[in-house]
mmCIF file of N, CA and C in Angstrom:
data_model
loop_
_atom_site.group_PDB
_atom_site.id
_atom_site.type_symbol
_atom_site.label_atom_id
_atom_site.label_comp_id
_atom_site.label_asym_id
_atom_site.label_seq_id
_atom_site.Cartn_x
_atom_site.Cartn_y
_atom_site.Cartn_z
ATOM 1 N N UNK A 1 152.854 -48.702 70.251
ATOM 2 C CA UNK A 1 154.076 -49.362 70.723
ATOM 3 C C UNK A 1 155.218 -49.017 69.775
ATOM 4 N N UNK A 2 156.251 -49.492 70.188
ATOM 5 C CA UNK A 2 157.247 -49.202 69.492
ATOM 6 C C UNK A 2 158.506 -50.140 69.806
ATOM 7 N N UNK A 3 159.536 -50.144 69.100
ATOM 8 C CA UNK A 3 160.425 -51.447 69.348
ATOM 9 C C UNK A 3 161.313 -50.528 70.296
ATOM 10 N N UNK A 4 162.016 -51.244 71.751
ATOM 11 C CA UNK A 4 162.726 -50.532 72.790
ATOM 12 C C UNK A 4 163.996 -51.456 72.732
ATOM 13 N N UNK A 5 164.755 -50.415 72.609
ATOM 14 C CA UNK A 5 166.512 -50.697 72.657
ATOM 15 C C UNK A 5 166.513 -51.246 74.228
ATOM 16 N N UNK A 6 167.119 -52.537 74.061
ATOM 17 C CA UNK A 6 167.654 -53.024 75.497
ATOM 18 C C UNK A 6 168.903 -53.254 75.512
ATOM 19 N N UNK A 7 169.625 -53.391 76.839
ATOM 20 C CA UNK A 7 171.019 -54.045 76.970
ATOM 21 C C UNK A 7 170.668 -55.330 77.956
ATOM 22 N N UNK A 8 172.332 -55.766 77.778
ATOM 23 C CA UNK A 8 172.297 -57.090 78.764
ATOM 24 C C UNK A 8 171.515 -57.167 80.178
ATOM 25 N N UNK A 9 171.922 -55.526 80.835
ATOM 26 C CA UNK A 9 170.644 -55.738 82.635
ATOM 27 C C UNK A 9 170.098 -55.777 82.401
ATOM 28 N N UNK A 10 168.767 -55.299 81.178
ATOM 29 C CA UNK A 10 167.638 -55.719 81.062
ATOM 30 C C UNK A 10 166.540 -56.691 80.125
ATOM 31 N N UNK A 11 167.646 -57.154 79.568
ATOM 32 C CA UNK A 11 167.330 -58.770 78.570
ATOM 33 C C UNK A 11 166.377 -59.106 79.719
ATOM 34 N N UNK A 12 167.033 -60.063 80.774
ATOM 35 C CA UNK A 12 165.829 -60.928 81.535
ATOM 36 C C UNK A 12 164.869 -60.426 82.079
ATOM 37 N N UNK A 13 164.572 -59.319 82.112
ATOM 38 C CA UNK A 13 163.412 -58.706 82.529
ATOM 39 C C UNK A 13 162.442 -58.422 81.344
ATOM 40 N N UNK A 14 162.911 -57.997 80.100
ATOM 41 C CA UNK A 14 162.379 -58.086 79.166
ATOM 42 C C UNK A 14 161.453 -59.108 78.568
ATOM 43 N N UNK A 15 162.304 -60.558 78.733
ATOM 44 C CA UNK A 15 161.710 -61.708 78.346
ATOM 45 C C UNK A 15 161.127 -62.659 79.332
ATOM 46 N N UNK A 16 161.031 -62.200 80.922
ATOM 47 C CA UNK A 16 160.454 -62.528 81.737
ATOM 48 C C UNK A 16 158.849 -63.516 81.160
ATOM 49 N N UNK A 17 158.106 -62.259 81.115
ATOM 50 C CA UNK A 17 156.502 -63.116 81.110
ATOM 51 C C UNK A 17 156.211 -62.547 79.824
ATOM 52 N N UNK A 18 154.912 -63.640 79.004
ATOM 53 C CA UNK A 18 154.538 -63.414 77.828
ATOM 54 C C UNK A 18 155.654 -62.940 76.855
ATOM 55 N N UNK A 19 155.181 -62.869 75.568
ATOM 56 C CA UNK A 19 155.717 -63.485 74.459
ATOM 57 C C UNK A 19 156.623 -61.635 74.056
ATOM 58 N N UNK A 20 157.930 -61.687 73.853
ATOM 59 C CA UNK A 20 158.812 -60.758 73.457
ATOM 60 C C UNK A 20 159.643 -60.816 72.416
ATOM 61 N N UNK A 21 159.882 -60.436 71.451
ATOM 62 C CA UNK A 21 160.024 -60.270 69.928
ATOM 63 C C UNK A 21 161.685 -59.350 70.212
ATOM 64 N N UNK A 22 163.171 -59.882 70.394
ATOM 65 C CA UNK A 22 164.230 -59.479 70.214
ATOM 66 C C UNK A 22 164.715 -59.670 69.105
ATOM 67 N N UNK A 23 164.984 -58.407 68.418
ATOM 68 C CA UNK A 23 165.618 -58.362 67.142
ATOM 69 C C UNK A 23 167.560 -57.838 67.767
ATOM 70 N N UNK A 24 168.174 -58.932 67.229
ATOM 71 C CA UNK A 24 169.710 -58.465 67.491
ATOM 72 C C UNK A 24 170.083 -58.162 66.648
ATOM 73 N N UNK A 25 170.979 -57.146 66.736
ATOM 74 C CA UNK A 25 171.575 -56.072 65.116
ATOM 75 C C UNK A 25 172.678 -55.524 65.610
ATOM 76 N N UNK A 26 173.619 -54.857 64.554
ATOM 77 C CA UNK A 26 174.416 -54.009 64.894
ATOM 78 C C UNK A 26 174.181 -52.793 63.798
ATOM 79 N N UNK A 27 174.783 -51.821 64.214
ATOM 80 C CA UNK A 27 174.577 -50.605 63.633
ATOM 81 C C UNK A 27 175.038 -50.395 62.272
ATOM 82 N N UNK A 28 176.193 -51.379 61.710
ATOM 83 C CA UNK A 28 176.972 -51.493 60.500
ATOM 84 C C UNK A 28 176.727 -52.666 59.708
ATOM 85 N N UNK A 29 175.695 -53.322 60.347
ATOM 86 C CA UNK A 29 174.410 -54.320 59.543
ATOM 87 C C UNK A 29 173.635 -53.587 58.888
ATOM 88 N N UNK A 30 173.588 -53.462 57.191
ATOM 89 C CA UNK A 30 172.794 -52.811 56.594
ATOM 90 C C UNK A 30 171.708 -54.012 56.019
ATOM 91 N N UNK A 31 171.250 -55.267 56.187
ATOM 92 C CA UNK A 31 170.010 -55.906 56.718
ATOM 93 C C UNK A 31 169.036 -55.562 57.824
ATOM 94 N N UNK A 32 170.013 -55.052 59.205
ATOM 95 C CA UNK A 32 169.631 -54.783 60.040
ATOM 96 C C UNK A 32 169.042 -53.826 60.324
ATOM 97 N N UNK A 33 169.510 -52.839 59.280
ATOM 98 C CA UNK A 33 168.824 -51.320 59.010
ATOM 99 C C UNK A 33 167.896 -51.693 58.492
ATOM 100 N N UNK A 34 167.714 -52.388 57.282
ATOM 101 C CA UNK A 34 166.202 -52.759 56.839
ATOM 102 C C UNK A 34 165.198 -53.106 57.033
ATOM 103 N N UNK A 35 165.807 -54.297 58.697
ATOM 104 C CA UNK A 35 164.518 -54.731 59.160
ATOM 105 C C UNK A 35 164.138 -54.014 60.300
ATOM 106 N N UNK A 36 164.883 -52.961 60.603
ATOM 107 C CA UNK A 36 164.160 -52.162 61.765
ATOM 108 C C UNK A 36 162.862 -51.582 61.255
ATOM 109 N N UNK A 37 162.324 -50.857 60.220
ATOM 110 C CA UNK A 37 161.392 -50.279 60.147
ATOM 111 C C UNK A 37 160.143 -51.355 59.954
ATOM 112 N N UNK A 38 160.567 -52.613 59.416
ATOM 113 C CA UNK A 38 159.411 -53.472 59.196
ATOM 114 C C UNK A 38 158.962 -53.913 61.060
ATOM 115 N N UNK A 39 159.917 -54.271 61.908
ATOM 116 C CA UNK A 39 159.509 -54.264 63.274
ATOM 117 C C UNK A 39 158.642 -53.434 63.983
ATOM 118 N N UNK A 40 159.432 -52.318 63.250
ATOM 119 C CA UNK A 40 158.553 -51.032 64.118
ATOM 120 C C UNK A 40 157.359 -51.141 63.891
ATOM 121 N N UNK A 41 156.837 -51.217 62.437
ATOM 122 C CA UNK A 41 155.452 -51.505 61.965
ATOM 123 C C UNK A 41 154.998 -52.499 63.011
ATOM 124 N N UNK A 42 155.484 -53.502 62.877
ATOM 125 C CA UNK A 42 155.001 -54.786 63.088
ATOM 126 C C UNK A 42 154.619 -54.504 65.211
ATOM 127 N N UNK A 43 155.371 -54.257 65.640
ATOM 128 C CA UNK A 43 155.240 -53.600 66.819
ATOM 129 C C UNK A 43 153.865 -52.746 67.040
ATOM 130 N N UNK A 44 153.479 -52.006 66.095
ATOM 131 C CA UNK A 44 152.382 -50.953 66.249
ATOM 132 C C UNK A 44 151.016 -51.797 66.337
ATOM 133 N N UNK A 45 151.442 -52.811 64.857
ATOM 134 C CA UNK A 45 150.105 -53.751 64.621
ATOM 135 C C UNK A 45 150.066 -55.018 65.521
ATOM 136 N N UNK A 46 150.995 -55.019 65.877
ATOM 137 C CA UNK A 46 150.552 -56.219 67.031
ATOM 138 C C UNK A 46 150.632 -55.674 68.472
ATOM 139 N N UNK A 47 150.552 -54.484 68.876
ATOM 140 C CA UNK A 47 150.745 -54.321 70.201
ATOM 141 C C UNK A 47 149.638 -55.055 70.939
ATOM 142 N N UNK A 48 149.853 -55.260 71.812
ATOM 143 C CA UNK A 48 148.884 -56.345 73.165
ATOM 144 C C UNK A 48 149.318 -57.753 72.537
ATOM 145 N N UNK A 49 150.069 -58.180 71.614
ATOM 146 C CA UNK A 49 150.169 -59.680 71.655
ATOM 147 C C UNK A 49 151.608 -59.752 71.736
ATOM 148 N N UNK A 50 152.349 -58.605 71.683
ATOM 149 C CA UNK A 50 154.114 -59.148 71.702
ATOM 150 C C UNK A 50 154.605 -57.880 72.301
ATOM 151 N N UNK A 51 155.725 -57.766 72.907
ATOM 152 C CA UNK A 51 156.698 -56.594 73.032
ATOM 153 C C UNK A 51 157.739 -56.607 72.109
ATOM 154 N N UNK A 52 158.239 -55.813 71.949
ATOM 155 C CA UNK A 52 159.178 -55.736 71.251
ATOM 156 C C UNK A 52 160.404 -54.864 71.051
ATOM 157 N N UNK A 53 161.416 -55.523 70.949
ATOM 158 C CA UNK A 53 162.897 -55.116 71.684
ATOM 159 C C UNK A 53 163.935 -55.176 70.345
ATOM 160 N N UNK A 54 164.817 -54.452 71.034
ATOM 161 C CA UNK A 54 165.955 -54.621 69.781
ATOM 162 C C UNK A 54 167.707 -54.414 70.863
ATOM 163 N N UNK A 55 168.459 -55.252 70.264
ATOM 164 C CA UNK A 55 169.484 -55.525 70.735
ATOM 165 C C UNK A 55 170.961 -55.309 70.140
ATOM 166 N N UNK A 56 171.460 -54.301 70.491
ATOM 167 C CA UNK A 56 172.693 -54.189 69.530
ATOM 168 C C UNK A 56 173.801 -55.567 70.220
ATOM 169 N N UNK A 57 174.746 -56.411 69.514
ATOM 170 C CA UNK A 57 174.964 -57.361 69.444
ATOM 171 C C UNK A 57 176.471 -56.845 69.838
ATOM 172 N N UNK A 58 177.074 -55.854 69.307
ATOM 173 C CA UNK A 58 178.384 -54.619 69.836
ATOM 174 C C UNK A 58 178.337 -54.499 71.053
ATOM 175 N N UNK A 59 177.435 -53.654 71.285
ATOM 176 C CA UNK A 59 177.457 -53.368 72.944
ATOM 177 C C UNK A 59 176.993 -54.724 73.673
ATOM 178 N N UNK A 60 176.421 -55.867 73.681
ATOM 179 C CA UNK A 60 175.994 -56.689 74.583
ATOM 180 C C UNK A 60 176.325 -58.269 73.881
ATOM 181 N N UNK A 61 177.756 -58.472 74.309
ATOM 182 C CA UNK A 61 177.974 -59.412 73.044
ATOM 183 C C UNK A 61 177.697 -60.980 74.148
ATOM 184 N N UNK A 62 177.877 -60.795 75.898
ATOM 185 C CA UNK A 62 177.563 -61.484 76.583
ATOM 186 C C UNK A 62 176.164 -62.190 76.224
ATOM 187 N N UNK A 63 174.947 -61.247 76.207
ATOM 188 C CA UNK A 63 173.853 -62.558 75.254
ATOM 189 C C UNK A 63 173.565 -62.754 74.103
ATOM 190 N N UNK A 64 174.947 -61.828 73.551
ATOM 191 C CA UNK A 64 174.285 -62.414 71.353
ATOM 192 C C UNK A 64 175.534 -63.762 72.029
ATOM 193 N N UNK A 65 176.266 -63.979 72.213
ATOM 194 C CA UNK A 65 176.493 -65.776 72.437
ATOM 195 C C UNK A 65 176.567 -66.311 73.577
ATOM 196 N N UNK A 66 175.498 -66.284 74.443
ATOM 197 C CA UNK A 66 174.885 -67.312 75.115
ATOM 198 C C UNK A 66 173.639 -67.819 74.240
ATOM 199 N N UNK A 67 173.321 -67.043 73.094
ATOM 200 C CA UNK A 67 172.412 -68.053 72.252
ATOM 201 C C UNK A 67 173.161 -68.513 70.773
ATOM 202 N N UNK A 68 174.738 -68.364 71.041
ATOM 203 C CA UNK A 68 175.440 -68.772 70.066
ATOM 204 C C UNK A 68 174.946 -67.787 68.267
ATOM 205 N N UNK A 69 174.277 -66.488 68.538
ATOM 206 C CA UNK A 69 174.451 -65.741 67.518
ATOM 207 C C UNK A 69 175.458 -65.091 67.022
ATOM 208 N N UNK A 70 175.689 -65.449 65.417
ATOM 209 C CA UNK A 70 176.875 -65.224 64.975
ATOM 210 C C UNK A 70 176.525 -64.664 63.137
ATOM 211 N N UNK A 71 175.369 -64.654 63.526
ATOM 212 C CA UNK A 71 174.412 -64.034 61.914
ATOM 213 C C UNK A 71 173.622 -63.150 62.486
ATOM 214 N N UNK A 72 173.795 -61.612 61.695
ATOM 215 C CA UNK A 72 172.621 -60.831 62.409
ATOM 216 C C UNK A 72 171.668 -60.584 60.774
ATOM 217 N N UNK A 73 170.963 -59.962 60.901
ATOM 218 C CA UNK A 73 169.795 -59.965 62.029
ATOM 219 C C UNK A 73 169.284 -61.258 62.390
ATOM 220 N N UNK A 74 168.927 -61.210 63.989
ATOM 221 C CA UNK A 74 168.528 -62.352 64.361
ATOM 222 C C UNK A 74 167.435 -62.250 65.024
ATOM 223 N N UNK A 75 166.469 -62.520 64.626
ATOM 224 C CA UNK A 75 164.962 -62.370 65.511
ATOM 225 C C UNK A 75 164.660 -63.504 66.420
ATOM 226 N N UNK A 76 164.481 -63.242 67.673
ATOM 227 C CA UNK A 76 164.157 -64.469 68.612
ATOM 228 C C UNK A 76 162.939 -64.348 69.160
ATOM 229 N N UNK A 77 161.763 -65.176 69.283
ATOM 230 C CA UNK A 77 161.001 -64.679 69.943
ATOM 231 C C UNK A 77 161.142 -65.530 71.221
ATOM 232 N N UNK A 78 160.449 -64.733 72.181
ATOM 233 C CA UNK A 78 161.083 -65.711 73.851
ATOM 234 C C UNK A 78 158.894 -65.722 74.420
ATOM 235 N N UNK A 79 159.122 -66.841 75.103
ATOM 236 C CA UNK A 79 157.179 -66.636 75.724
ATOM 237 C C UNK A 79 158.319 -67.260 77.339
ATOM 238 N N UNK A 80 157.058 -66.221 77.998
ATOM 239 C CA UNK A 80 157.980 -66.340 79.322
ATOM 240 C C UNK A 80 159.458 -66.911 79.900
ATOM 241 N N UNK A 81 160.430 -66.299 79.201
ATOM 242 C CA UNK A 81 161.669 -66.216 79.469
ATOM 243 C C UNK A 81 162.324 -67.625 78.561
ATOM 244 N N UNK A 82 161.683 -68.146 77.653
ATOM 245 C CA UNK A 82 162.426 -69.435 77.082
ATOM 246 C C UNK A 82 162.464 -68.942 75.768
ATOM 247 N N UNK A 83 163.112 -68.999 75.043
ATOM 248 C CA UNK A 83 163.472 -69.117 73.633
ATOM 249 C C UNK A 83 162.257 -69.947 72.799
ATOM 250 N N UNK A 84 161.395 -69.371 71.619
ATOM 251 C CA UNK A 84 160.794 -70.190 71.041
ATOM 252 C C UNK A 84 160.819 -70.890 69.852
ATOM 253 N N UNK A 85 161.567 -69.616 69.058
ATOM 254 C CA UNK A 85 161.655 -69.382 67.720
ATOM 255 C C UNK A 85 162.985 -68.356 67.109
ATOM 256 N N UNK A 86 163.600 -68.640 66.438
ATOM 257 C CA UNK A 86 164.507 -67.793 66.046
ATOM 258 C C UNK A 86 164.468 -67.327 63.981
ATOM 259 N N UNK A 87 164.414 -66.444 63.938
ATOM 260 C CA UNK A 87 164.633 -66.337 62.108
ATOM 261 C C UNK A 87 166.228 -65.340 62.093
ATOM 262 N N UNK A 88 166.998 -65.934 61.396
ATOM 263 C CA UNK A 88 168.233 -65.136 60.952
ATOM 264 C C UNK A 88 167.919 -64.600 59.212
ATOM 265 N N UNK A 89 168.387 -63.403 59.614
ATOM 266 C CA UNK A 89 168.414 -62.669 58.286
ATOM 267 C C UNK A 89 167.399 -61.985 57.586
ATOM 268 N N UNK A 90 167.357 -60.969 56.760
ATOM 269 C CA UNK A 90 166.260 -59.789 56.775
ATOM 270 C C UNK A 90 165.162 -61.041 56.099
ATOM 271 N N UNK A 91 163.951 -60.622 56.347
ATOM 272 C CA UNK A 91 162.835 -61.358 55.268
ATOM 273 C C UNK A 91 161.826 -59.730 55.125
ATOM 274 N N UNK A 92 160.836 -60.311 54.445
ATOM 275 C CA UNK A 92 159.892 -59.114 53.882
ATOM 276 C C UNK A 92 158.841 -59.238 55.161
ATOM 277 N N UNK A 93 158.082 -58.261 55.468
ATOM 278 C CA UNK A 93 156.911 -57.889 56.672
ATOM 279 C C UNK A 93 156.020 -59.264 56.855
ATOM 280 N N UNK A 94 155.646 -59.615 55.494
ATOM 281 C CA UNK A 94 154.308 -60.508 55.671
ATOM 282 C C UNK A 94 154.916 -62.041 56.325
ATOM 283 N N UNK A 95 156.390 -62.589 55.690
ATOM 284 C CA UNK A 95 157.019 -63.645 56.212
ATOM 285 C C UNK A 95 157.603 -63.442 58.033
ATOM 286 N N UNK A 96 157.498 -62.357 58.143
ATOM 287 C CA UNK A 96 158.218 -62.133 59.738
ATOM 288 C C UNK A 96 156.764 -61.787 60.467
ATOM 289 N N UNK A 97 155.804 -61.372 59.898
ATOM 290 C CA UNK A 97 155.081 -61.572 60.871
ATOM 291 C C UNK A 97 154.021 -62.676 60.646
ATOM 292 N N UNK A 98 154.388 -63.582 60.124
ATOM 293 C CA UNK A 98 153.777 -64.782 60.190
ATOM 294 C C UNK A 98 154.792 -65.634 60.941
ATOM 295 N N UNK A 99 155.835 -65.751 61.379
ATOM 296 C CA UNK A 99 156.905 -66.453 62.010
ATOM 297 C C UNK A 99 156.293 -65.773 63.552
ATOM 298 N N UNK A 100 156.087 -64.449 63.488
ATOM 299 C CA UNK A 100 155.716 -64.000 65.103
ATOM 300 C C UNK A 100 154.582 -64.682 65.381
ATOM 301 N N UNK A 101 153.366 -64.586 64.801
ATOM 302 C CA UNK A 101 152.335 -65.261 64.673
ATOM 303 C C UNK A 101 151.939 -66.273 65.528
ATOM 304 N N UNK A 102 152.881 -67.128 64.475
ATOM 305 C CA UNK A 102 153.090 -68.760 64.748
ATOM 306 C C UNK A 102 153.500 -68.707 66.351
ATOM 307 N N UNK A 103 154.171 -68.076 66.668
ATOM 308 C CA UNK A 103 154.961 -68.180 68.231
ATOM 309 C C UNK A 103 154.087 -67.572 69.013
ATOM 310 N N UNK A 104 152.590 -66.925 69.140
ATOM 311 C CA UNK A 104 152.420 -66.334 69.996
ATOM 312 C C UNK A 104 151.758 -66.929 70.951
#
């Protein structure tokens, strides 16, 4: 697996059914640069329990605030289309994927 760039048409399809892992970032977030590669990992080792997405917050600013995001990076995890869990701001591999964990 691997983490897949979405936009706004396909947010709700994304987070439709079972549990989906949106990381929102922008490109001139250098947190955001950091935590892409720990996702990607994290994506590989958990494939079959999460999907996982990434959201530039620039181009699709319609759902970085309909969940009122205004700190990136913002990790949300969604289980069939509801919001479960959110972490703002880079953390290290073992703390973010124990936050996914917890949500699955």
């Amino acid at each position: 697996m691997s983490v897949k760039k979405i936009d706004s048409p396909e947010f709700q399809d994304a987070i439709r059914s079972g549990v989906a892992v949106v990381d929102f970032n922008a490109t001139w977030c250098g947190p955001c640069r950091m935590l892409a590669p720990v996702l990607e990992e994290l994506s590989d080792e958990m494939a079959g329990k999460a999907a996982f997405y990434a959201m530039d917050v620039d181009d699709n600013p319609d759902v970085a605030a309909s969940f009122g995001i205004n700190s990136i990076p913002y990790v949300a995890v969604f289980k069939d289309g509801q919001k479960a869990d959110e972490q703002i701001g880079f953390v290290p591999k073992p703390q973010l994927q124990a936050f996914i964990e917890r949500n699955l």
